[in-house]
Tab-separated table of C-alpha atoms in Angstrom:
chain	number	residue	atom	x	y	z
D	20	UNK	CA	-28.697	1.165	2.193
D	21	UNK	CA	-28.857	3.930	4.743
D	22	UNK	CA	-26.964	6.992	3.685
D	23	UNK	CA	-24.041	7.784	5.915
D	24	UNK	CA	-24.571	11.256	7.324
D	25	UNK	CA	-21.700	13.719	7.270
D	26	UNK	CA	-20.011	13.047	10.539
D	27	UNK	CA	-19.125	15.506	13.211
D	28	UNK	CA	-17.045	12.808	14.901
D	29	UNK	CA	-13.582	11.980	13.657
D	30	UNK	CA	-11.623	8.769	13.789
D	31	UNK	CA	-10.927	8.473	17.533
D	32	UNK	CA	-7.257	7.599	17.051
D	33	UNK	CA	-6.669	10.978	15.385
D	34	UNK	CA	-6.591	12.455	18.865
D	35	UNK	CA	-3.075	11.068	19.348
D	36	UNK	CA	-1.904	11.248	15.721
D	37	UNK	CA	-0.356	14.037	13.679
D	38	UNK	CA	-2.940	14.336	10.940
D	39	UNK	CA	-0.721	16.429	8.684
D	40	UNK	CA	1.729	13.492	8.415
D	41	UNK	CA	-0.912	11.033	7.176
D	42	UNK	CA	-0.853	9.235	4.663
D	43	UNK	CA	1.897	7.105	6.114
D	44	UNK	CA	4.853	5.783	4.137
D	45	UNK	CA	3.984	2.158	4.910
D	46	UNK	CA	3.275	-0.270	2.082
D	47	UNK	CA	-0.232	-1.640	1.433
D	48	UNK	CA	-0.596	-4.727	3.604
D	49	UNK	CA	1.964	-3.626	6.184
D	50	UNK	CA	0.875	-4.293	9.757
D	51	UNK	CA	2.675	-1.449	11.543
D	52	UNK	CA	-0.315	0.890	11.243
D	53	UNK	CA	-2.487	-1.775	12.856
D	54	UNK	CA	-0.184	-1.889	15.869
D	55	UNK	CA	-0.311	1.917	16.024
D	56	UNK	CA	-4.109	1.666	16.274
D	57	UNK	CA	-3.846	-0.689	19.236
D	58	UNK	CA	-1.242	1.560	20.820
D	59	UNK	CA	-3.389	4.662	20.330
D	60	UNK	CA	-6.441	3.016	21.903
D	61	UNK	CA	-4.297	1.749	24.780
D	62	UNK	CA	-2.883	5.250	25.346
D	63	UNK	CA	-6.357	6.819	25.354
D	64	UNK	CA	-7.893	4.013	27.387
D	65	UNK	CA	-5.423	4.074	30.254
D	66	UNK	CA	-5.779	7.829	30.590
D	67	UNK	CA	-2.102	8.460	31.312
D	68	UNK	CA	-0.907	12.045	31.039
D	69	UNK	CA	0.010	12.519	27.382
D	70	UNK	CA	1.926	15.683	28.235
D	71	UNK	CA	4.299	13.544	30.279
D	72	UNK	CA	4.652	10.779	27.727
D	73	UNK	CA	7.523	10.577	25.269
D	74	UNK	CA	7.993	8.117	22.432
D	75	UNK	CA	11.422	7.226	21.067
D	76	UNK	CA	12.106	5.396	17.812
D	77	UNK	CA	15.157	4.269	15.962
D	78	UNK	CA	15.546	3.949	12.203
D	79	UNK	CA	13.311	1.802	10.055
D	80	UNK	CA	9.723	1.450	8.979
D	81	UNK	CA	8.587	1.125	12.588
D	82	UNK	CA	10.856	4.024	13.482
D	83	UNK	CA	8.428	6.280	11.653
D	84	UNK	CA	5.825	5.702	14.357
D	85	UNK	CA	7.277	8.410	16.585
D	86	UNK	CA	6.774	10.911	13.779
D	87	UNK	CA	3.111	10.043	13.424
D	88	UNK	CA	2.195	10.230	17.112
D	89	UNK	CA	1.181	13.591	18.585
D	90	UNK	CA	3.411	13.074	21.630
D	91	UNK	CA	6.891	14.299	22.484
D	92	UNK	CA	8.799	12.166	20.033
D	93	UNK	CA	12.403	11.406	19.185
D	94	UNK	CA	13.648	9.815	16.003
D	95	UNK	CA	17.120	8.644	16.918
D	96	UNK	CA	20.085	6.985	15.232
D	97	UNK	CA	20.021	3.386	14.100
D	98	UNK	CA	19.887	0.932	16.996
D	99	UNK	CA	20.229	3.591	19.675
D	100	UNK	CA	16.598	4.140	20.631
D	101	UNK	CA	16.998	2.516	24.070
D	102	UNK	CA	20.113	4.561	25.048
D	103	UNK	CA	18.294	7.790	24.099
D	104	UNK	CA	15.244	6.668	26.071
D	105	UNK	CA	17.436	5.742	29.055
D	106	UNK	CA	18.941	9.214	29.071
D	107	UNK	CA	15.526	10.787	28.742
D	108	UNK	CA	14.185	8.766	31.646
D	109	UNK	CA	17.200	9.461	33.867
D	110	UNK	CA	17.117	13.200	33.173
D	111	UNK	CA	13.386	13.472	33.805
D	112	UNK	CA	12.105	10.524	35.852
D	113	UNK	CA	8.534	11.842	35.711
D	114	UNK	CA	8.264	11.024	32.017
D	115	UNK	CA	6.589	7.896	30.717
D	116	UNK	CA	9.094	6.798	28.107
D	117	UNK	CA	8.031	4.411	25.359
D	118	UNK	CA	10.419	2.925	22.819
D	119	UNK	CA	8.598	1.944	19.635
D	120	UNK	CA	10.889	0.457	17.067
D	121	UNK	CA	11.585	-2.441	14.788
D	122	UNK	CA	13.370	-5.731	15.170
D	123	UNK	CA	16.403	-4.799	13.098
D	124	UNK	CA	16.832	-1.635	15.092
D	125	UNK	CA	16.201	-2.965	18.611
D	126	UNK	CA	17.610	-6.463	18.467
D	127	UNK	CA	20.147	-6.618	15.663
D	128	UNK	CA	21.962	-3.296	15.661
D	129	UNK	CA	20.936	-2.295	19.168
D	130	UNK	CA	20.854	-5.803	20.604
D	131	UNK	CA	23.270	-5.058	23.414
D	132	UNK	CA	21.263	-2.051	24.526
D	133	UNK	CA	18.114	-4.159	24.728
D	134	UNK	CA	19.863	-6.846	26.773
D	135	UNK	CA	21.430	-4.418	29.214
D	136	UNK	CA	18.381	-2.180	29.591
D	137	UNK	CA	16.452	-5.323	30.568
D	138	UNK	CA	19.265	-6.370	32.913
D	139	UNK	CA	19.275	-2.947	34.604
D	140	UNK	CA	15.477	-2.931	34.729
D	141	UNK	CA	15.214	0.549	33.184
D	142	UNK	CA	11.724	1.970	33.542
D	143	UNK	CA	10.834	1.816	29.833
D	144	UNK	CA	8.088	0.276	27.738
D	145	UNK	CA	9.680	-1.253	24.648
D	146	UNK	CA	7.373	-2.191	21.768
D	147	UNK	CA	9.279	-4.185	19.158
D	148	UNK	CA	7.511	-4.481	15.811
D	149	UNK	CA	8.996	-7.664	14.387
D	150	UNK	CA	8.639	-7.941	10.623
D	151	UNK	CA	11.579	-10.362	10.483
D	152	UNK	CA	13.766	-8.268	8.169
D	153	UNK	CA	15.462	-4.887	7.764
D	154	UNK	CA	12.653	-3.519	5.662
D	155	UNK	CA	13.390	0.148	5.082
D	156	UNK	CA	17.070	-0.325	4.268
D	157	UNK	CA	16.288	-2.813	1.506
D	158	UNK	CA	15.544	-6.264	2.896
D	159	UNK	CA	18.799	-7.368	4.518
D	160	UNK	CA	18.740	-10.344	6.878
D	161	UNK	CA	18.356	-9.403	10.542
D	162	UNK	CA	18.875	-11.405	13.706
D	163	UNK	CA	15.167	-12.185	13.667
D	164	UNK	CA	15.091	-13.495	10.084
D	165	UNK	CA	14.020	-17.147	10.297
D	166	UNK	CA	16.456	-19.802	9.128
D	167	UNK	CA	16.432	-20.757	5.416
D	168	UNK	CA	14.553	-17.624	4.375
D	169	UNK	CA	15.625	-15.481	1.454
D	170	UNK	CA	16.679	-11.866	1.773
D	171	UNK	CA	18.881	-9.527	-0.242
D	172	UNK	CA	21.963	-10.482	1.783
D	173	UNK	CA	21.164	-14.215	1.986
D	174	UNK	CA	20.430	-15.266	-1.625
D	175	UNK	CA	20.846	-18.972	-0.739
D	176	UNK	CA	18.707	-18.739	2.418
D	177	UNK	CA	19.856	-17.556	5.810
D	178	UNK	CA	22.037	-20.111	7.586
D	179	UNK	CA	21.442	-18.978	11.158
D	180	UNK	CA	18.311	-19.532	13.213
D	181	UNK	CA	16.451	-16.512	14.548
D	182	UNK	CA	16.416	-15.033	18.061
D	183	UNK	CA	13.324	-15.676	20.148
D	184	UNK	CA	12.902	-12.202	21.593
D	185	UNK	CA	10.500	-12.806	24.524
D	186	UNK	CA	12.717	-15.585	25.863
D	187	UNK	CA	15.834	-13.440	25.462
D	188	UNK	CA	14.345	-10.470	27.296
D	189	UNK	CA	12.791	-12.703	29.942
D	190	UNK	CA	16.177	-14.298	30.596
D	191	UNK	CA	17.635	-10.821	31.056
D	192	UNK	CA	15.150	-10.101	33.827
D	193	UNK	CA	12.387	-7.966	32.303
D	194	UNK	CA	9.317	-7.610	34.523
D	195	UNK	CA	6.740	-7.831	31.720
D	196	UNK	CA	7.161	-9.731	28.464
D	197	UNK	CA	4.479	-10.339	25.854
D	198	UNK	CA	4.172	-11.362	22.227
D	199	UNK	CA	1.220	-10.865	19.903
D	200	UNK	CA	0.751	-10.566	16.178
D	201	UNK	CA	-0.800	-7.746	14.174
D	202	UNK	CA	-3.921	-9.898	13.860
D	203	UNK	CA	-4.603	-9.769	17.632
D	204	UNK	CA	-5.601	-6.107	17.828
D	205	UNK	CA	-7.822	-6.266	20.909
D	206	UNK	CA	-5.470	-8.513	22.843
D	207	UNK	CA	-2.571	-6.261	21.897
D	208	UNK	CA	-4.481	-3.202	23.087
D	209	UNK	CA	-5.192	-4.825	26.454
D	210	UNK	CA	-1.580	-5.936	26.812
D	211	UNK	CA	-0.284	-2.476	25.967
D	212	UNK	CA	-2.692	-0.885	28.446
D	213	UNK	CA	-1.514	-3.322	31.118
D	214	UNK	CA	2.130	-2.642	30.308
D	215	UNK	CA	1.636	1.151	30.351
D	216	UNK	CA	0.517	0.956	33.971
D	217	UNK	CA	3.446	-1.161	35.165
D	218	UNK	CA	6.881	-0.040	36.347
D	219	UNK	CA	10.186	-1.450	35.220
D	220	UNK	CA	11.381	-2.820	31.915
D	221	UNK	CA	8.396	-3.966	29.883
D	222	UNK	CA	8.762	-5.621	26.497
D	223	UNK	CA	6.066	-6.348	23.909
D	224	UNK	CA	6.908	-8.043	20.629
D	225	UNK	CA	4.401	-7.676	17.795
D	226	UNK	CA	4.844	-9.931	14.774
D	227	UNK	CA	3.721	-8.042	11.662
D	228	UNK	CA	3.596	-8.847	7.960
D	229	UNK	CA	6.162	-7.371	5.587
D	230	UNK	CA	4.661	-8.045	2.160
D	231	UNK	CA	7.174	-6.080	0.109
D	232	UNK	CA	10.548	-7.256	1.339
D	233	UNK	CA	10.079	-10.438	3.337
D	234	UNK	CA	7.041	-12.267	2.006
D	235	UNK	CA	7.560	-11.466	-1.665
D	236	UNK	CA	11.049	-13.008	-1.635
D	237	UNK	CA	9.806	-16.053	0.263
D	238	UNK	CA	6.626	-16.724	-1.748
D	239	UNK	CA	4.406	-16.039	1.232
D	240	UNK	CA	1.738	-13.911	-0.440
D	241	UNK	CA	0.641	-10.439	0.557
D	242	UNK	CA	-0.094	-8.824	3.912
D	243	UNK	CA	-3.572	-10.278	4.092
D	244	UNK	CA	-2.170	-13.803	3.581
D	245	UNK	CA	0.157	-13.285	6.546
D	246	UNK	CA	-2.695	-12.029	8.719
D	247	UNK	CA	-4.783	-15.075	7.796
D	248	UNK	CA	-1.775	-17.231	8.630
D	249	UNK	CA	-1.566	-15.669	12.119
D	250	UNK	CA	-5.280	-16.270	12.573
D	251	UNK	CA	-5.223	-19.898	11.415
D	252	UNK	CA	-2.103	-20.872	13.338
D	253	UNK	CA	-3.688	-19.540	16.523
D	254	UNK	CA	-6.891	-21.483	15.868
D	255	UNK	CA	-4.829	-24.613	15.214
D	256	UNK	CA	-3.185	-24.240	18.592
D	257	UNK	CA	-6.519	-23.674	20.312
D	258	UNK	CA	-8.146	-26.726	18.733
D	259	UNK	CA	-5.173	-29.034	19.083
D	260	UNK	CA	-3.385	-27.967	22.235
D	261	UNK	CA	-1.297	-31.141	22.298
D	262	UNK	CA	0.727	-29.633	19.447
D	263	UNK	CA	2.108	-27.113	21.899
D	264	UNK	CA	4.989	-28.235	24.002
D	265	UNK	CA	3.985	-28.159	27.628
D	266	UNK	CA	1.201	-29.540	29.687
D	267	UNK	CA	-0.856	-31.055	26.876
D	268	UNK	CA	2.142	-32.733	25.295
D	269	UNK	CA	3.160	-34.262	28.586
D	270	UNK	CA	-0.332	-35.602	29.223
D	271	UNK	CA	-0.453	-37.272	25.848
D	272	UNK	CA	2.854	-38.956	26.536
D	273	UNK	CA	1.563	-40.385	29.836
D	274	UNK	CA	-1.609	-41.679	28.209
D	275	UNK	CA	0.469	-43.649	25.797
V	22	UNK	CA	-32.256	-1.506	11.488
V	23	UNK	CA	-28.447	-1.248	11.687
V	24	UNK	CA	-26.863	-0.664	15.071
V	25	UNK	CA	-24.036	1.357	13.624
V	26	UNK	CA	-22.138	2.341	10.538
V	27	UNK	CA	-18.642	2.953	9.260
V	28	UNK	CA	-17.031	6.145	8.012
V	29	UNK	CA	-14.460	5.779	5.245
V	30	UNK	CA	-11.824	8.302	4.207
V	31	UNK	CA	-11.242	6.928	0.715
V	32	UNK	CA	-8.174	9.062	-0.016
V	33	UNK	CA	-6.176	7.462	2.808
V	34	UNK	CA	-6.990	3.880	1.793
V	35	UNK	CA	-4.308	1.612	0.322
V	36	UNK	CA	-6.625	-1.275	-0.478
V	37	UNK	CA	-4.993	-3.890	1.773
V	38	UNK	CA	-8.345	-5.570	2.456
V	39	UNK	CA	-7.889	-6.103	6.211
V	40	UNK	CA	-11.241	-4.449	7.031
V	41	UNK	CA	-13.065	-6.526	4.403
V	42	UNK	CA	-11.571	-9.804	5.597
V	43	UNK	CA	-11.879	-9.318	9.341
V	44	UNK	CA	-15.312	-7.626	9.567
V	45	UNK	CA	-17.290	-9.978	11.845
V	46	UNK	CA	-20.576	-9.428	9.975
V	47	UNK	CA	-19.077	-9.124	6.443
V	48	UNK	CA	-20.402	-5.662	5.777
V	49	UNK	CA	-17.616	-4.389	3.540
V	50	UNK	CA	-16.306	-5.105	0.074
V	51	UNK	CA	-13.525	-3.526	-1.978
V	52	UNK	CA	-15.253	-1.337	-4.537
V	53	UNK	CA	-14.376	-1.204	-8.195
V	54	UNK	CA	-13.860	2.553	-7.986
V	55	UNK	CA	-10.394	4.052	-7.596
V	56	UNK	CA	-9.145	6.689	-5.233
V	57	UNK	CA	-6.581	9.310	-6.239
V	58	UNK	CA	-3.651	6.934	-5.637
V	59	UNK	CA	-5.182	4.142	-7.701
V	60	UNK	CA	-6.261	1.840	-4.889
V	61	UNK	CA	-9.730	0.357	-4.447
V	62	UNK	CA	-11.252	1.655	-1.191
V	63	UNK	CA	-13.929	-0.454	0.557
V	64	UNK	CA	-17.633	0.303	0.549
V	65	UNK	CA	-20.590	-1.110	2.477
V	66	UNK	CA	-22.578	-3.853	0.743
V	67	UNK	CA	-24.852	-4.925	3.605
V	68	UNK	CA	-25.111	-1.797	5.719
V	69	UNK	CA	-28.037	-3.154	7.738
V	70	UNK	CA	-25.772	-5.796	9.290
V	71	UNK	CA	-23.200	-3.325	10.662
V	72	UNK	CA	-22.967	-3.394	14.436
V	73	UNK	CA	-20.568	-0.449	14.719
V	74	UNK	CA	-18.007	-2.563	16.545
V	75	UNK	CA	-15.046	-0.607	15.124
V	76	UNK	CA	-12.972	-3.735	14.467
V	77	UNK	CA	-12.339	-2.382	10.944
V	78	UNK	CA	-10.970	0.751	12.586
V	79	UNK	CA	-8.668	-1.325	14.760
V	80	UNK	CA	-7.297	-3.211	11.757
V	81	UNK	CA	-6.920	-0.344	9.290
V	82	UNK	CA	-3.190	0.447	9.023
V	83	UNK	CA	-3.892	3.797	7.384
V	84	UNK	CA	-6.553	5.158	9.763
V	85	UNK	CA	-8.945	5.388	6.811
V	86	UNK	CA	-12.012	3.682	8.322
V	87	UNK	CA	-13.733	3.505	11.684
V	88	UNK	CA	-17.027	2.218	13.003
V	89	UNK	CA	-19.437	4.029	15.296
V	90	UNK	CA	-22.665	3.086	16.988
V	91	UNK	CA	-25.971	4.853	16.416
V	92	UNK	CA	-27.630	6.341	19.500
V	93	UNK	CA	-30.244	3.917	20.764
V	94	UNK	CA	-33.536	4.660	22.441
V	95	UNK	CA	-32.085	4.005	25.877
V	96	UNK	CA	-29.901	7.073	25.526
V	97	UNK	CA	-26.607	5.553	24.429
V	98	UNK	CA	-24.040	7.967	23.122
V	99	UNK	CA	-22.930	8.410	19.520
V	100	UNK	CA	-19.368	7.474	18.975
V	101	UNK	CA	-16.960	4.669	18.373
V	102	UNK	CA	-17.415	1.449	20.237
């Protein structure tokens, strides 16, 4: 085994991180840090002016991201990340404003703000880290909690189905909508880089594991099990495209 | 002759195992040693297979690991992929 020499180079993402804040508060197996990696590489790769970039977060596990990025950052009240970002953008239109927050914050408590910012086509990039539960506040059911899943506020399983965020935001008129999981790091980086260069309301949903509060209550294993699940479900869809609704399904119907 | 290597900051690691599972050439393994927080950080078991692709660095949620390529004879630069 070759001995690793003492390195003069540092982890390249540390360029846009606040090193004094690391280690992060996130649980082992949480996928939020993985999305931060993709975001950091996208920020550095596009070469946008970091002095004119601001990041706004609400409350929650994903709301901590603004505190870990070495950008102008705002940690706002619960659900009100988009209104703060709207004000920031209107007061200083030169800024690149990025909202980086969680699903409970952006779509459950601040759901109206998301809908109307998309309707007004505010010039914001919204990254929604969807871990399907209110994680930091103790595992309450959110609007994105899938039906029949357990949480602290739904001990008999949640009765309502979840919101499909990309379809919601698309219906409200956003110019760029994407969804990836924490497993798809390279694809997520490319999508974020593409979205950073566009104008208008851009929305990226990232599905991430929450091993402590969502998966543990629903017998879904740890963070690694969720990542493997994202990987395998994607490979299933690639190998058997007729399972997807759409072109393949229609073709199979005609053949019959 | 390995094309690259990884650098590990063991004190940041939380032992989630993402880097071990998703390394394309299966270079890493969780070691039996502990760090100060009581987690098992990864270590290289087959260092000669490492390509320095930095996929471990992309997956690591705690910024504790990253890959870098060795300079080759054609004058490539040292640094992450």
